[in-house]
PDB file of C-alpha atoms and ligand atoms in Angstrom:
ATOM      1  CA  MET A   1      -9.388   0.732   6.999  1.00  0.00           C
ATOM      2  CA  LYS A   2     -10.585  -1.830   9.537  1.00  0.00           C
ATOM      3  CA  THR A   3      -7.623  -3.600  11.174  1.00  0.00           C
ATOM      4  CA  LEU A   4      -7.875  -7.392  11.324  1.00  0.00           C
ATOM      5  CA  LEU A   5      -4.364  -8.000  12.701  1.00  0.00           C
ATOM      6  CA  SER A   6      -2.201  -5.254  14.184  1.00  0.00           C
ATOM      7  CA  GLU A   7       1.528  -4.883  13.615  1.00  0.00           C
ATOM      8  CA  GLN A   8       2.186  -6.417  17.019  1.00  0.00           C
ATOM      9  CA  GLU A   9      -0.193  -9.337  16.463  1.00  0.00           C
ATOM     10  CA  LEU A  10       1.500 -10.036  13.123  1.00  0.00           C
ATOM     11  CA  ARG A  11       4.929 -10.009  14.759  1.00  0.00           C
ATOM     12  CA  ILE A  12       3.849 -12.487  17.435  1.00  0.00           C
ATOM     13  CA  GLY A  13       2.237 -14.710  14.784  1.00  0.00           C
ATOM     14  CA  VAL A  14       5.381 -14.730  12.633  1.00  0.00           C
ATOM     15  CA  GLU A  15       7.523 -15.561  15.680  1.00  0.00           C
ATOM     16  CA  ARG A  16       5.185 -18.467  16.462  1.00  0.00           C
ATOM     17  CA  LEU A  17       5.367 -19.605  12.829  1.00  0.00           C
ATOM     18  CA  ALA A  18       9.190 -19.526  12.874  1.00  0.00           C
ATOM     19  CA  LYS A  19       9.235 -21.501  16.115  1.00  0.00           C
ATOM     20  CA  SER A  20       7.067 -24.303  14.676  1.00  0.00           C
ATOM     21  CA  ILE A  21       9.236 -24.458  11.547  1.00  0.00           C
ATOM     22  CA  ASP A  22      12.416 -24.564  13.665  1.00  0.00           C
ATOM     23  CA  ASP A  23      10.931 -27.277  15.875  1.00  0.00           C
ATOM     24  CA  PHE A  24       9.925 -29.330  12.850  1.00  0.00           C
ATOM     25  CA  TYR A  25      13.138 -29.146  10.794  1.00  0.00           C
ATOM     26  CA  GLY A  26      15.697 -28.854  13.592  1.00  0.00           C
ATOM     27  CA  VAL A  27      19.178 -28.138  12.245  1.00  0.00           C
ATOM     28  CA  SER A  28      18.821 -29.823   8.851  1.00  0.00           C
ATOM     29  CA  PRO A  29      19.458 -27.514   5.874  1.00  0.00           C
ATOM     30  CA  LEU A  30      16.389 -26.056   4.181  1.00  0.00           C
ATOM     31  CA  THR A  31      15.670 -24.411   0.842  1.00  0.00           C
ATOM     32  CA  VAL A  32      13.042 -21.707   1.301  1.00  0.00           C
ATOM     33  CA  ILE A  33      11.217 -20.310  -1.709  1.00  0.00           C
ATOM     34  CA  ALA A  34       9.220 -17.094  -1.559  1.00  0.00           C
ATOM     35  CA  VAL A  35       6.065 -17.076  -3.672  1.00  0.00           C
ATOM     36  CA  MET A  36       6.172 -13.592  -5.111  1.00  0.00           C
ATOM     37  CA  THR A  37       4.859 -10.997  -4.732  1.00  0.00           C
ATOM     38  CA  GLY A  38       2.540 -11.414  -1.763  1.00  0.00           C
ATOM     39  CA  SER A  39       5.039 -13.170   0.524  1.00  0.00           C
ATOM     40  CA  LEU A  40       7.647 -10.393   0.205  1.00  0.00           C
ATOM     41  CA  VAL A  41       7.148  -8.848   3.643  1.00  0.00           C
ATOM     42  CA  LEU A  42       6.499 -12.099   5.529  1.00  0.00           C
ATOM     43  CA  PHE A  43       9.510 -13.730   3.869  1.00  0.00           C
ATOM     44  CA  ALA A  44      11.946 -11.020   4.954  1.00  0.00           C
ATOM     45  CA  ASP A  45      10.704 -11.244   8.546  1.00  0.00           C
ATOM     46  CA  LEU A  46      10.454 -15.043   8.666  1.00  0.00           C
ATOM     47  CA  ILE A  47      13.846 -16.060   7.252  1.00  0.00           C
ATOM     48  CA  ARG A  48      15.620 -13.881   9.812  1.00  0.00           C
ATOM     49  CA  LEU A  49      13.954 -15.864  12.618  1.00  0.00           C
ATOM     50  CA  LEU A  50      14.866 -19.340  11.325  1.00  0.00           C
ATOM     51  CA  SER A  51      17.882 -21.130  12.811  1.00  0.00           C
ATOM     52  CA  MET A  52      18.803 -23.862  10.296  1.00  0.00           C
ATOM     53  CA  PRO A  53      21.211 -23.310   7.364  1.00  0.00           C
ATOM     54  CA  LEU A  54      19.063 -21.746   4.605  1.00  0.00           C
ATOM     55  CA  ARG A  55      19.194 -21.422   0.840  1.00  0.00           C
ATOM     56  CA  VAL A  56      16.830 -18.735  -0.395  1.00  0.00           C
ATOM     57  CA  GLY A  57      15.038 -18.448  -3.720  1.00  0.00           C
ATOM     58  CA  VAL A  58      11.919 -16.949  -5.250  1.00  0.00           C
ATOM     59  CA  VAL A  59       9.232 -18.017  -7.683  1.00  0.00           C
ATOM     60  CA  GLN A  60       6.586 -15.792  -9.215  1.00  0.00           C
ATOM     61  CA  ALA A  61       3.006 -17.007  -9.220  1.00  0.00           C
ATOM     62  CA  SER A  62       0.277 -14.771 -10.494  1.00  0.00           C
ATOM     63  CA  SER A  63      -3.268 -15.496 -11.412  1.00  0.00           C
ATOM     64  CA  TYR A  64      -4.689 -13.344 -14.138  1.00  0.00           C
ATOM     65  CA  ARG A  65      -6.988 -11.960 -11.550  1.00  0.00           C
ATOM     66  CA  GLU A  66      -8.804  -8.711 -11.875  1.00  0.00           C
ATOM     67  CA  GLY A  67      -8.999  -7.399  -8.344  1.00  0.00           C
ATOM     68  CA  MET A  68     -10.562  -9.917  -6.000  1.00  0.00           C
ATOM     69  CA  ALA A  69     -11.616 -12.785  -8.264  1.00  0.00           C
ATOM     70  CA  SER A  70      -9.116 -15.578  -8.813  1.00  0.00           C
ATOM     71  CA  GLY A  71      -8.223 -16.454 -12.383  1.00  0.00           C
ATOM     72  CA  GLU A  72      -5.866 -18.694 -14.361  1.00  0.00           C
ATOM     73  CA  LEU A  73      -2.515 -19.270 -12.672  1.00  0.00           C
ATOM     74  CA  HIS A  74       0.775 -18.343 -14.318  1.00  0.00           C
ATOM     75  CA  VAL A  75       4.069 -19.585 -12.813  1.00  0.00           C
ATOM     76  CA  ASP A  76       7.411 -17.998 -13.708  1.00  0.00           C
ATOM     77  CA  ARG A  77      10.372 -20.117 -12.530  1.00  0.00           C
ATOM     78  CA  ARG A  78      13.145 -18.033 -14.108  1.00  0.00           C
ATOM     79  CA  MET A  79      14.356 -16.739 -10.757  1.00  0.00           C
ATOM     80  CA  MET A  80      14.076 -20.022  -8.885  1.00  0.00           C
ATOM     81  CA  ILE A  81      17.086 -21.862  -7.475  1.00  0.00           C
ATOM     82  CA  ASP A  82      17.976 -25.549  -7.847  1.00  0.00           C
ATOM     83  CA  VAL A  83      15.762 -27.777  -5.692  1.00  0.00           C
ATOM     84  CA  PHE A  84      16.948 -31.245  -6.756  1.00  0.00           C
ATOM     85  CA  GLY A  85      17.450 -33.497  -3.700  1.00  0.00           C
ATOM     86  CA  ARG A  86      16.630 -30.612  -1.332  1.00  0.00           C
ATOM     87  CA  ASP A  87      14.113 -30.206   1.451  1.00  0.00           C
ATOM     88  CA  VAL A  88      12.000 -27.301   0.223  1.00  0.00           C
ATOM     89  CA  MET A  89       9.576 -25.013   2.027  1.00  0.00           C
ATOM     90  CA  LEU A  90       7.382 -22.668   0.023  1.00  0.00           C
ATOM     91  CA  VAL A  91       6.379 -19.428   1.744  1.00  0.00           C
ATOM     92  CA  ASP A  92       3.203 -17.657   0.650  1.00  0.00           C
ATOM     93  CA  ASP A  93       1.051 -14.866   2.030  1.00  0.00           C
ATOM     94  CA  ILE A  94      -2.311 -16.632   2.104  1.00  0.00           C
ATOM     95  CA  PHE A  95      -3.952 -19.980   1.451  1.00  0.00           C
ATOM     96  CA  ASP A  96      -7.296 -19.176  -0.137  1.00  0.00           C
ATOM     97  CA  THR A  97      -8.539 -21.761  -2.658  1.00  0.00           C
ATOM     98  CA  GLY A  98      -5.175 -23.546  -2.324  1.00  0.00           C
ATOM     99  CA  LYS A  99      -4.673 -23.738  -6.092  1.00  0.00           C
ATOM    100  CA  THR A 100      -1.437 -21.732  -6.111  1.00  0.00           C
ATOM    101  CA  LEU A 101       0.397 -23.844  -3.535  1.00  0.00           C
ATOM    102  CA  ASP A 102      -1.036 -27.077  -4.916  1.00  0.00           C
ATOM    103  CA  ARG A 103       0.381 -26.295  -8.354  1.00  0.00           C
ATOM    104  CA  LEU A 104       3.750 -25.159  -6.958  1.00  0.00           C
ATOM    105  CA  HIS A 105       4.060 -28.293  -4.795  1.00  0.00           C
ATOM    106  CA  ASP A 106       3.571 -30.414  -7.928  1.00  0.00           C
ATOM    107  CA  GLU A 107       6.130 -28.424  -9.920  1.00  0.00           C
ATOM    108  CA  ILE A 108       8.798 -28.588  -7.227  1.00  0.00           C
ATOM    109  CA  ARG A 109       8.251 -32.283  -6.632  1.00  0.00           C
ATOM    110  CA  GLY A 110       8.599 -32.709 -10.401  1.00  0.00           C
ATOM    111  CA  LEU A 111      12.008 -31.002 -10.224  1.00  0.00           C
ATOM    112  CA  GLY A 112      13.251 -33.739  -7.879  1.00  0.00           C
ATOM    113  CA  ALA A 113      12.994 -32.092  -4.459  1.00  0.00           C
ATOM    114  CA  ASN A 114      13.445 -34.491  -1.545  1.00  0.00           C
ATOM    115  CA  SER A 115      10.444 -32.997   0.267  1.00  0.00           C
ATOM    116  CA  VAL A 116       8.084 -30.053  -0.270  1.00  0.00           C
ATOM    117  CA  ARG A 117       6.169 -28.278   2.481  1.00  0.00           C
ATOM    118  CA  SER A 118       4.576 -24.868   2.792  1.00  0.00           C
ATOM    119  CA  ALA A 119       4.210 -22.064   5.303  1.00  0.00           C
ATOM    120  CA  VAL A 120       1.672 -19.267   5.046  1.00  0.00           C
ATOM    121  CA  LEU A 121       0.830 -16.227   7.091  1.00  0.00           C
ATOM    122  CA  LEU A 122      -2.924 -16.648   6.663  1.00  0.00           C
ATOM    123  CA  LYS A 123      -5.342 -19.436   6.000  1.00  0.00           C
ATOM    124  CA  LYS A 124      -8.892 -18.444   5.096  1.00  0.00           C
ATOM    125  CA  ILE A 125     -11.695 -20.341   6.770  1.00  0.00           C
ATOM    126  CA  ARG A 126     -13.569 -21.531   3.680  1.00  0.00           C
ATOM    127  CA  SER A 127     -14.054 -24.617   1.587  1.00  0.00           C
ATOM    128  CA  VAL A 128     -10.838 -25.459  -0.219  1.00  0.00           C
ATOM    129  CA  GLU A 129     -10.651 -26.744  -3.801  1.00  0.00           C
ATOM    130  CA  VAL A 130      -7.612 -29.030  -3.390  1.00  0.00           C
ATOM    131  CA  ASP A 131      -6.446 -31.861  -1.091  1.00  0.00           C
ATOM    132  CA  LEU A 132      -3.312 -29.998  -0.059  1.00  0.00           C
ATOM    133  CA  ARG A 133      -3.221 -28.065   3.238  1.00  0.00           C
ATOM    134  CA  PRO A 134      -0.421 -25.729   4.353  1.00  0.00           C
ATOM    135  CA  ASP A 135       1.980 -27.408   6.787  1.00  0.00           C
ATOM    136  CA  PHE A 136       2.447 -24.228   8.815  1.00  0.00           C
ATOM    137  CA  ALA A 137       0.016 -21.295   9.121  1.00  0.00           C
ATOM    138  CA  ALA A 138       0.323 -18.341  11.492  1.00  0.00           C
ATOM    139  CA  PHE A 139      -3.363 -17.301  11.508  1.00  0.00           C
ATOM    140  CA  GLU A 140      -6.769 -18.533  10.381  1.00  0.00           C
ATOM    141  CA  ILE A 141      -8.972 -15.669   9.219  1.00  0.00           C
ATOM    142  CA  PRO A 142     -12.577 -15.241   8.057  1.00  0.00           C
ATOM    143  CA  ASP A 143     -13.257 -15.337   4.314  1.00  0.00           C
ATOM    144  CA  GLU A 144     -12.857 -11.597   3.697  1.00  0.00           C
ATOM    145  CA  PHE A 145     -10.575  -9.736   1.291  1.00  0.00           C
ATOM    146  CA  VAL A 146      -7.555  -8.517   3.239  1.00  0.00           C
ATOM    147  CA  VAL A 147      -4.610  -6.278   2.344  1.00  0.00           C
ATOM    148  CA  GLY A 148      -1.339  -5.144   3.922  1.00  0.00           C
ATOM    149  CA  TYR A 149       1.847  -6.887   5.113  1.00  0.00           C
ATOM    150  CA  GLY A 150       2.477  -7.939   1.495  1.00  0.00           C
ATOM    151  CA  LEU A 151      -1.092  -8.625   0.410  1.00  0.00           C
ATOM    152  CA  ASP A 152      -2.492  -6.407  -2.309  1.00  0.00           C
ATOM    153  CA  TYR A 153      -5.502  -5.179  -4.155  1.00  0.00           C
ATOM    154  CA  ARG A 154      -4.262  -4.546  -7.721  1.00  0.00           C
ATOM    155  CA  ASP A 155      -0.718  -4.118  -6.332  1.00  0.00           C
ATOM    156  CA  HIS A 156      -1.787  -1.444  -3.873  1.00  0.00           C
ATOM    157  CA  PHE A 157      -1.573  -1.622  -0.058  1.00  0.00           C
ATOM    158  CA  ARG A 158       1.289  -4.173   0.140  1.00  0.00           C
ATOM    159  CA  ASN A 159       3.293  -1.749   2.265  1.00  0.00           C
ATOM    160  CA  LEU A 160       0.775  -1.384   5.102  1.00  0.00           C
ATOM    161  CA  PRO A 161       2.410  -2.678   8.316  1.00  0.00           C
ATOM    162  CA  PHE A 162      -0.906  -4.155   9.561  1.00  0.00           C
ATOM    163  CA  LEU A 163      -3.509  -6.442   7.971  1.00  0.00           C
ATOM    164  CA  GLY A 164      -6.721  -4.652   7.026  1.00  0.00           C
ATOM    165  CA  VAL A 165     -10.078  -5.653   5.566  1.00  0.00           C
ATOM    166  CA  LEU A 166     -10.604  -3.871   2.268  1.00  0.00           C
ATOM    167  CA  GLU A 167     -13.794  -1.836   2.060  1.00  0.00           C
ATOM    168  CA  PRO A 168     -15.175   0.091  -0.930  1.00  0.00           C
ATOM    169  CA  SER A 169     -14.276   3.443   0.670  1.00  0.00           C
ATOM    170  CA  ASP A 170     -10.591   2.403   0.749  1.00  0.00           C
ATOM    171  CA  LEU A 171     -10.464   2.266  -3.044  1.00  0.00           C
ATOM    172  CA  GLU A 172     -10.689   6.067  -3.214  1.00  0.00           C
ATOM    173  CA  SER A 173      -7.162   6.324  -1.772  1.00  0.00           C
ATOM    174  CA  MET A 174      -5.658   4.312  -4.652  1.00  0.00           C
ATOM    175  CA  ALA A 175      -3.489   6.178  -7.133  1.00  0.00           C
TER     176      ALA A 175
HETATM  177  P1  IMP B   1      -5.213 -19.400  -3.881  1.00  0.00           P
HETATM  178  O1  IMP B   1      -4.470 -19.954  -5.059  1.00  0.00           O
HETATM  179  O2  IMP B   1      -6.671 -19.248  -4.129  1.00  0.00           O
HETATM  180  O3  IMP B   1      -4.918 -20.110  -2.577  1.00  0.00           O
HETATM  181  O4  IMP B   1      -4.807 -17.909  -3.747  1.00  0.00           O
HETATM  182  C1  IMP B   1      -3.592 -17.532  -3.337  1.00  0.00           C
HETATM  183  C2  IMP B   1      -3.291 -16.139  -3.845  1.00  0.00           C
HETATM  184  O5  IMP B   1      -4.468 -15.320  -4.037  1.00  0.00           O
HETATM  185  C3  IMP B   1      -2.508 -15.469  -2.750  1.00  0.00           C
HETATM  186  O6  IMP B   1      -1.122 -15.715  -2.926  1.00  0.00           O
HETATM  187  C4  IMP B   1      -2.889 -14.022  -2.920  1.00  0.00           C
HETATM  188  O7  IMP B   1      -2.020 -13.416  -3.853  1.00  0.00           O
HETATM  189  C5  IMP B   1      -4.279 -14.031  -3.500  1.00  0.00           C
HETATM  190  N1  IMP B   1      -5.312 -13.755  -2.470  1.00  0.00           N
HETATM  191  C6  IMP B   1      -6.221 -14.621  -1.987  1.00  0.00           C
HETATM  192  N2  IMP B   1      -6.999 -14.049  -1.042  1.00  0.00           N
HETATM  193  C7  IMP B   1      -6.548 -12.777  -0.920  1.00  0.00           C
HETATM  194  C8  IMP B   1      -6.943 -11.662  -0.090  1.00  0.00           C
HETATM  195  O8  IMP B   1      -7.845 -11.717   0.762  1.00  0.00           O
HETATM  196  N3  IMP B   1      -6.238 -10.512  -0.270  1.00  0.00           N
HETATM  197  C9  IMP B   1      -5.211 -10.401  -1.164  1.00  0.00           C
HETATM  198  N4  IMP B   1      -4.810 -11.412  -1.943  1.00  0.00           N
HETATM  199  C10 IMP B   1      -5.478 -12.593  -1.839  1.00  0.00           C
HETATM  200 MG1   MG B   2       0.123 -13.932  -4.057  1.00  0.00          MG
END
């Protein structure tokens, strides 16, 4: 698989991301919410680099996507923690069309959060379908389908330590 970002490049990017979040929020308490499942790996690395007092929760967002095409979004809040009156930061793997984070921002604002921001590992360079932009992004990448470091193709490849560009020949290694 062609490597887009190596393990070391990802580590440096996540450190830079944590630094900008620390600089922005200072020591005020923060509620961080992982958008499952893609942010799993980033989230574990990122929260250990943040310095403010943290509350940690998760929310599941999945689009009924078949492979690479985006579909209708389904949000499952059953595992989320209380956000009323809190400063909230959503953490997701990638900002693509922006629909996922746009919808989650609305939901969390609707639950009475004091503020809602978002941090992503990757932002694709493409035309976006919403007004929202991520507040913090570690890398901008070309509009290609990428996997690894949490990102999947049909739930495969999330465990790769690097970020790769998926090519048809890679599909043969899927179970
Ligand atoms: P958005 O709602 O279009 O911004 O899409 C966000 C979600 O689509 C991400 O959380 C990913 O799960 C998925 N996604 C978008 N682009 C890619 C990609 O290149 N590889 C893997 N997943 C992707
Ligand atoms: Mg995802």
